PDB file of C-alpha atoms in Angstrom:
ATOM      1  CA  LYS A   1      67.778  43.944 144.424  1.00  0.00           C
ATOM      2  CA  SER A   2      71.391  44.173 145.822  1.00  0.00           C
ATOM      3  CA  ASN A   3      72.329  40.796 147.400  1.00  0.00           C
ATOM      4  CA  PHE A   4      75.905  43.725 147.842  1.00  0.00           C
ATOM      5  CA  ALA A   5      73.138  45.891 150.769  1.00  0.00           C
ATOM      6  CA  GLY A   6      71.012  42.108 151.975  1.00  0.00           C
ATOM      7  CA  GLN A   7      74.750  41.306 152.981  1.00  0.00           C
ATOM      8  CA  LYS A   8      75.694  44.497 155.260  1.00  0.00           C
ATOM      9  CA  ILE A   9      71.807  44.484 156.047  1.00  0.00           C
ATOM     10  CA  THR A  10      73.215  40.959 157.653  1.00  0.00           C
ATOM     11  CA  GLU A  11      76.339  42.313 159.115  1.00  0.00           C
ATOM     12  CA  LEU A  12      74.411  44.912 160.592  1.00  0.00           C
ATOM     13  CA  ALA A  13      72.134  42.787 162.503  1.00  0.00           C
ATOM     14  CA  MET A  14      75.011  40.760 163.542  1.00  0.00           C
ATOM     15  CA  HIS A  15      77.198  43.763 165.131  1.00  0.00           C
ATOM     16  CA  VAL A  16      73.932  44.960 167.086  1.00  0.00           C
ATOM     17  CA  ALA A  17      72.923  41.323 167.976  1.00  0.00           C
ATOM     18  CA  ALA A  18      76.930  41.352 169.302  1.00  0.00           C
ATOM     19  CA  TRP A  19      76.575  44.656 171.047  1.00  0.00           C
ATOM     20  CA  PHE A  20      72.815  43.956 172.497  1.00  0.00           C
ATOM     21  CA  VAL A  21      74.525  41.137 173.584  1.00  0.00           C
ATOM     22  CA  GLY A  22      77.758  42.309 176.186  1.00  0.00           C
ATOM     23  CA  ALA A  23      75.424  45.148 177.062  1.00  0.00           C
ATOM     24  CA  ALA A  24      73.426  42.725 178.448  1.00  0.00           C
ATOM     25  CA  LEU A  25      76.815  40.531 180.307  1.00  0.00           C
ATOM     26  CA  ALA A  26      77.773  43.513 181.298  1.00  0.00           C
ATOM     27  CA  VAL A  27      74.780  44.005 183.868  1.00  0.00           C
ATOM     28  CA  MET A  28      74.199  40.346 184.588  1.00  0.00           C
ATOM     29  CA  PRO A  29      77.110  38.318 184.945  1.00  0.00           C
ATOM     30  CA  ALA A  30      74.419  34.907 183.436  1.00  0.00           C
ATOM     31  CA  CYS A  31      74.688  33.609 179.802  1.00  0.00           C
ATOM     32  CA  ALA A  32      72.339  36.898 177.627  1.00  0.00           C
ATOM     33  CA  SER A  33      71.453  36.262 174.421  1.00  0.00           C
ATOM     34  CA  ALA A  34      70.034  38.741 172.582  1.00  0.00           C
ATOM     35  CA  HIS A  35      68.892  39.179 168.454  1.00  0.00           C
ATOM     36  CA  VAL A  36      67.092  41.777 165.770  1.00  0.00           C
ATOM     37  CA  THR A  37      65.480  41.595 162.711  1.00  0.00           C
ATOM     38  CA  VAL A  38      66.143  44.422 159.699  1.00  0.00           C
ATOM     39  CA  TRP A  39      64.096  45.396 157.552  1.00  0.00           C
ATOM     40  CA  PRO A  40      63.696  45.336 154.905  1.00  0.00           C
ATOM     41  CA  LYS A  41      65.685  41.752 153.770  1.00  0.00           C
ATOM     42  CA  GLU A  42      67.034  42.486 150.616  1.00  0.00           C
ATOM     43  CA  SER A  43      67.288  46.453 148.987  1.00  0.00           C
ATOM     44  CA  ALA A  44      66.672  47.697 145.162  1.00  0.00           C
ATOM     45  CA  ALA A  45      70.373  48.167 143.827  1.00  0.00           C
ATOM     46  CA  GLY A  46      70.933  52.799 144.509  1.00  0.00           C
ATOM     47  CA  ALA A  47      67.374  53.214 145.555  1.00  0.00           C
ATOM     48  CA  ARG A  48      66.639  54.894 149.240  1.00  0.00           C
ATOM     49  CA  GLU A  49      65.341  53.050 151.737  1.00  0.00           C
ATOM     50  CA  LYS A  50      63.705  52.942 155.266  1.00  0.00           C
ATOM     51  CA  TYR A  51      65.312  50.099 157.432  1.00  0.00           C
ATOM     52  CA  GLU A  52      63.506  49.019 160.120  1.00  0.00           C
ATOM     53  CA  ILE A  53      65.691  47.156 163.216  1.00  0.00           C
ATOM     54  CA  ARG A  54      63.707  45.364 166.211  1.00  0.00           C
ATOM     55  CA  VAL A  55      65.306  45.443 169.170  1.00  0.00           C
ATOM     56  CA  PRO A  56      63.179  43.453 171.711  1.00  0.00           C
ATOM     57  CA  ASN A  57      63.986  42.984 175.565  1.00  0.00           C
ATOM     58  CA  GLU A  58      63.211  39.320 176.850  1.00  0.00           C
ATOM     59  CA  LYS A  59      65.803  39.458 179.940  1.00  0.00           C
ATOM     60  CA  GLN A  60      64.706  40.770 183.352  1.00  0.00           C
ATOM     61  CA  VAL A  61      66.387  43.746 183.409  1.00  0.00           C
ATOM     62  CA  ASN A  62      65.378  47.097 181.383  1.00  0.00           C
ATOM     63  CA  THR A  63      67.704  47.275 178.514  1.00  0.00           C
ATOM     64  CA  VAL A  64      69.189  51.135 178.426  1.00  0.00           C
ATOM     65  CA  GLY A  65      71.294  51.928 175.670  1.00  0.00           C
ATOM     66  CA  ILE A  66      71.275  50.560 171.862  1.00  0.00           C
ATOM     67  CA  GLU A  67      74.188  50.676 169.685  1.00  0.00           C
ATOM     68  CA  LEU A  68      74.796  50.748 165.429  1.00  0.00           C
ATOM     69  CA  ARG A  69      78.105  50.190 164.083  1.00  0.00           C
ATOM     70  CA  PHE A  70      76.866  50.238 159.473  1.00  0.00           C
ATOM     71  CA  PRO A  71      79.524  47.734 158.885  1.00  0.00           C
ATOM     72  CA  ASN A  72      81.173  49.769 155.630  1.00  0.00           C
ATOM     73  CA  GLY A  73      80.453  50.671 152.334  1.00  0.00           C
ATOM     74  CA  VAL A  74      77.052  51.007 153.922  1.00  0.00           C
ATOM     75  CA  ARG A  75      75.489  54.894 153.113  1.00  0.00           C
ATOM     76  CA  VAL A  76      73.453  55.841 155.879  1.00  0.00           C
ATOM     77  CA  THR A  77      71.996  58.837 155.692  1.00  0.00           C
ATOM     78  CA  SER A  78      69.739  59.623 158.439  1.00  0.00           C
ATOM     79  CA  LEU A  79      68.281  58.310 161.569  1.00  0.00           C
ATOM     80  CA  GLU A  80      65.515  58.585 163.487  1.00  0.00           C
ATOM     81  CA  GLN A  81      64.970  60.244 166.614  1.00  0.00           C
ATOM     82  CA  VAL A  82      62.866  57.575 168.997  1.00  0.00           C
ATOM     83  CA  PRO A  83      59.895  59.716 171.898  1.00  0.00           C
ATOM     84  CA  GLY A  84      62.004  59.001 174.806  1.00  0.00           C
ATOM     85  CA  TRP A  85      65.259  58.069 174.001  1.00  0.00           C
ATOM     86  CA  SER A  86      68.339  60.109 172.996  1.00  0.00           C
ATOM     87  CA  ILE A  87      70.861  59.561 170.451  1.00  0.00           C
ATOM     88  CA  VAL A  88      74.205  60.451 169.345  1.00  0.00           C
ATOM     89  CA  ILE A  89      75.775  60.354 165.867  1.00  0.00           C
ATOM     90  CA  ASP A  90      79.119  58.682 165.272  1.00  0.00           C
ATOM     91  CA  ARG A  91      80.406  59.887 161.459  1.00  0.00           C
ATOM     92  CA  ASP A  92      84.336  59.658 160.687  1.00  0.00           C
ATOM     93  CA  GLY A  93      86.684  61.852 159.451  1.00  0.00           C
ATOM     94  CA  ALA A  94      83.954  62.725 156.038  1.00  0.00           C
ATOM     95  CA  GLY A  95      81.773  63.437 157.932  1.00  0.00           C
ATOM     96  CA  ASN A  96      79.185  59.684 157.015  1.00  0.00           C
ATOM     97  CA  ILE A  97      77.542  58.301 158.875  1.00  0.00           C
ATOM     98  CA  VAL A  98      78.631  55.210 160.742  1.00  0.00           C
ATOM     99  CA  GLY A  99      77.128  54.617 163.829  1.00  0.00           C
ATOM    100  CA  ALA A 100      74.567  55.605 166.448  1.00  0.00           C
ATOM    101  CA  GLN A 101      73.126  54.616 170.317  1.00  0.00           C
ATOM    102  CA  TRP A 102      71.114  55.248 171.636  1.00  0.00           C
ATOM    103  CA  ARG A 103      70.502  55.260 175.649  1.00  0.00           C
ATOM    104  CA  GLY A 104      66.866  55.286 177.041  1.00  0.00           C
ATOM    105  CA  GLN A 105      64.600  52.952 178.863  1.00  0.00           C
ATOM    106  CA  LEU A 106      63.683  49.748 177.043  1.00  0.00           C
ATOM    107  CA  GLN A 107      61.638  47.910 179.496  1.00  0.00           C
ATOM    108  CA  ARG A 108      61.672  44.016 180.016  1.00  0.00           C
ATOM    109  CA  SER A 109      59.052  42.370 177.617  1.00  0.00           C
ATOM    110  CA  ASN A 110      58.969  44.599 175.421  1.00  0.00           C
ATOM    111  CA  SER A 111      60.733  46.531 172.265  1.00  0.00           C
ATOM    112  CA  SER A 112      61.267  49.375 169.842  1.00  0.00           C
ATOM    113  CA  ASN A 113      61.613  49.795 166.751  1.00  0.00           C
ATOM    114  CA  LEU A 114      64.713  52.572 165.160  1.00  0.00           C
ATOM    115  CA  ALA A 115      65.088  53.155 162.307  1.00  0.00           C
ATOM    116  CA  PHE A 116      68.005  54.257 159.371  1.00  0.00           C
ATOM    117  CA  TRP A 117      67.520  55.275 155.583  1.00  0.00           C
ATOM    118  CA  ARG A 118      70.038  54.537 152.879  1.00  0.00           C
TER     119      ARG A 118
END
């Protein structure tokens, strides 16, 4: 197992949570919090794996955007298209995937699963 990949996935979850909280605060002036989970928690070194990100909407308003930023050192090869959501993939100058934005509607008290491969 690779601790490096596990640390990077934990960083990814924090990046997602930070953006999610920022988006919620932009919509609601009251204090907001969010959490996401990323599975698997650990990665086999050198293996191509699918990572699933569960994004719950625990607020009283719909979530209309989810943004991911991948930490340096995480090589993402593809992202899953989620039905009902559009996706924009962000790339660096070398063409590597460095982030993505999904736009759609995540109703309150629901969750969405996003996925990417590395």
